[in-house]
């Protein structure tokens, strides 16, 4: 499953806007906007979610699930639970 934060971060890493992602995935801009406005996991039609994930993957994005290891090389960013300061 992809989160709204992952979608926004993926776009930022690729340097693309919502319109470009919509074109890459074959979806409308309002669909991308609704997905990115979700709290937590993206809500939407499974087919639309699959199209977004496939488009991001083809563009070079590796979506990493919670507590999963990254198996690909390259640079990236991962959000983790912040550690408390002593």
PDB file of C-alpha atoms in Angstrom:
ATOM      1  CA  UNK A   1       0.000   0.000   0.000  1.00  0.00           C
ATOM      2  CA  UNK A   2       1.210   3.518  -0.723  1.00  0.00           C
ATOM      3  CA  UNK A   3       0.723   6.479   1.580  1.00  0.00           C
ATOM      4  CA  UNK A   4      -0.105  10.032   0.569  1.00  0.00           C
ATOM      5  CA  UNK A   5       3.255  11.127   1.990  1.00  0.00           C
ATOM      6  CA  UNK A   6       5.048   8.571  -0.180  1.00  0.00           C
ATOM      7  CA  UNK A   7       3.259   9.879  -3.273  1.00  0.00           C
ATOM      8  CA  UNK A   8       4.250  13.468  -2.521  1.00  0.00           C
ATOM      9  CA  UNK A   9       7.828  12.459  -1.681  1.00  0.00           C
ATOM     10  CA  UNK A  10       8.108  10.380  -4.856  1.00  0.00           C
ATOM     11  CA  UNK A  11       6.969  13.341  -6.930  1.00  0.00           C
ATOM     12  CA  UNK A  12       9.493  15.566  -5.164  1.00  0.00           C
ATOM     13  CA  UNK A  13      12.327  13.103  -5.831  1.00  0.00           C
ATOM     14  CA  UNK A  14      11.361  12.968  -9.502  1.00  0.00           C
ATOM     15  CA  UNK A  15      10.882  16.736  -9.678  1.00  0.00           C
ATOM     16  CA  UNK A  16       7.400  16.411 -11.168  1.00  0.00           C
ATOM     17  CA  UNK A  17       4.047  18.011 -10.410  1.00  0.00           C
ATOM     18  CA  UNK A  18       0.631  16.395  -9.975  1.00  0.00           C
ATOM     19  CA  UNK A  19      -0.236  16.975 -13.634  1.00  0.00           C
ATOM     20  CA  UNK A  20       2.841  15.094 -14.815  1.00  0.00           C
ATOM     21  CA  UNK A  21       2.148  12.173 -12.461  1.00  0.00           C
ATOM     22  CA  UNK A  22      -1.447  12.086 -13.677  1.00  0.00           C
ATOM     23  CA  UNK A  23      -0.232  11.900 -17.283  1.00  0.00           C
ATOM     24  CA  UNK A  24       2.308   9.186 -16.441  1.00  0.00           C
ATOM     25  CA  UNK A  25      -0.378   7.097 -14.712  1.00  0.00           C
ATOM     26  CA  UNK A  26      -3.147   7.804 -17.216  1.00  0.00           C
ATOM     27  CA  UNK A  27      -5.340   9.408 -14.546  1.00  0.00           C
ATOM     28  CA  UNK A  28      -6.913  12.817 -13.999  1.00  0.00           C
ATOM     29  CA  UNK A  29      -5.304  15.544 -11.908  1.00  0.00           C
ATOM     30  CA  UNK A  30      -8.275  15.573  -9.467  1.00  0.00           C
ATOM     31  CA  UNK A  31      -7.726  11.836  -8.886  1.00  0.00           C
ATOM     32  CA  UNK A  32      -4.076  12.453  -7.958  1.00  0.00           C
ATOM     33  CA  UNK A  33      -5.125  15.371  -5.752  1.00  0.00           C
ATOM     34  CA  UNK A  34      -7.668  13.214  -3.895  1.00  0.00           C
ATOM     35  CA  UNK A  35      -5.088  10.457  -3.410  1.00  0.00           C
ATOM     36  CA  UNK A  36      -2.523  12.869  -2.010  1.00  0.00           C
ATOM     37  CA  UNK A  37      -5.113  14.432   0.304  1.00  0.00           C
ATOM     38  CA  UNK A  38      -5.721  11.060   2.004  1.00  0.00           C
ATOM     39  CA  UNK A  39      -4.732  10.566   5.622  1.00  0.00           C
ATOM     40  CA  UNK A  40      -2.225   7.731   5.878  1.00  0.00           C
ATOM     41  CA  UNK A  41      -2.733   5.061   3.229  1.00  0.00           C
ATOM     42  CA  UNK A  42      -4.036   6.364  -0.079  1.00  0.00           C
ATOM     43  CA  UNK A  43      -7.714   5.733  -0.603  1.00  0.00           C
ATOM     44  CA  UNK A  44      -9.005   5.078  -4.083  1.00  0.00           C
ATOM     45  CA  UNK A  45      -9.915   2.550  -6.706  1.00  0.00           C
ATOM     46  CA  UNK A  46      -7.427  -0.339  -6.772  1.00  0.00           C
ATOM     47  CA  UNK A  47      -6.895   0.094 -10.516  1.00  0.00           C
ATOM     48  CA  UNK A  48      -5.971   3.763 -10.016  1.00  0.00           C
ATOM     49  CA  UNK A  49      -3.593   2.923  -7.162  1.00  0.00           C
ATOM     50  CA  UNK A  50      -1.936   0.275  -9.323  1.00  0.00           C
ATOM     51  CA  UNK A  51      -1.477   2.760 -12.158  1.00  0.00           C
ATOM     52  CA  UNK A  52       0.205   5.267  -9.852  1.00  0.00           C
ATOM     53  CA  UNK A  53       2.516   2.658  -8.312  1.00  0.00           C
ATOM     54  CA  UNK A  54       3.419   1.297 -11.761  1.00  0.00           C
ATOM     55  CA  UNK A  55       4.123   4.805 -13.114  1.00  0.00           C
ATOM     56  CA  UNK A  56       6.341   5.658 -10.146  1.00  0.00           C
ATOM     57  CA  UNK A  57       8.163   2.328 -10.378  1.00  0.00           C
ATOM     58  CA  UNK A  58       8.833   2.812 -14.094  1.00  0.00           C
ATOM     59  CA  UNK A  59      10.203   6.278 -13.310  1.00  0.00           C
ATOM     60  CA  UNK A  60      12.714   4.762 -10.863  1.00  0.00           C
ATOM     61  CA  UNK A  61      10.936   5.095  -7.530  1.00  0.00           C
ATOM     62  CA  UNK A  62      11.145   2.223  -5.048  1.00  0.00           C
ATOM     63  CA  UNK A  63       8.267   2.314  -2.572  1.00  0.00           C
ATOM     64  CA  UNK A  64       9.424   0.854   0.734  1.00  0.00           C
ATOM     65  CA  UNK A  65       6.823  -0.517   3.119  1.00  0.00           C
ATOM     66  CA  UNK A  66       6.886  -0.192   6.888  1.00  0.00           C
ATOM     67  CA  UNK A  67       9.868  -2.154   8.328  1.00  0.00           C
ATOM     68  CA  UNK A  68      10.817  -3.467   4.863  1.00  0.00           C
ATOM     69  CA  UNK A  69      14.360  -3.503   3.553  1.00  0.00           C
ATOM     70  CA  UNK A  70      15.331  -1.688   0.386  1.00  0.00           C
ATOM     71  CA  UNK A  71      16.758  -4.131  -2.137  1.00  0.00           C
ATOM     72  CA  UNK A  72      17.722  -1.670  -4.858  1.00  0.00           C
ATOM     73  CA  UNK A  73      20.692   0.628  -5.091  1.00  0.00           C
ATOM     74  CA  UNK A  74      20.539   4.378  -5.441  1.00  0.00           C
ATOM     75  CA  UNK A  75      19.806   7.312  -3.236  1.00  0.00           C
ATOM     76  CA  UNK A  76      16.611   7.887  -1.370  1.00  0.00           C
ATOM     77  CA  UNK A  77      14.896   9.050   1.746  1.00  0.00           C
ATOM     78  CA  UNK A  78      13.133   7.022   4.375  1.00  0.00           C
ATOM     79  CA  UNK A  79      10.905   8.303   7.150  1.00  0.00           C
ATOM     80  CA  UNK A  80      11.426   6.604  10.484  1.00  0.00           C
ATOM     81  CA  UNK A  81      10.058   7.090  13.953  1.00  0.00           C
ATOM     82  CA  UNK A  82      12.015   9.920  15.574  1.00  0.00           C
ATOM     83  CA  UNK A  83      14.188   9.038  18.525  1.00  0.00           C
ATOM     84  CA  UNK A  84      13.635  10.885  21.764  1.00  0.00           C
ATOM     85  CA  UNK A  85      16.377  13.194  22.935  1.00  0.00           C
ATOM     86  CA  UNK A  86      17.936  12.269  26.284  1.00  0.00           C
TER      87      UNK A  86
END
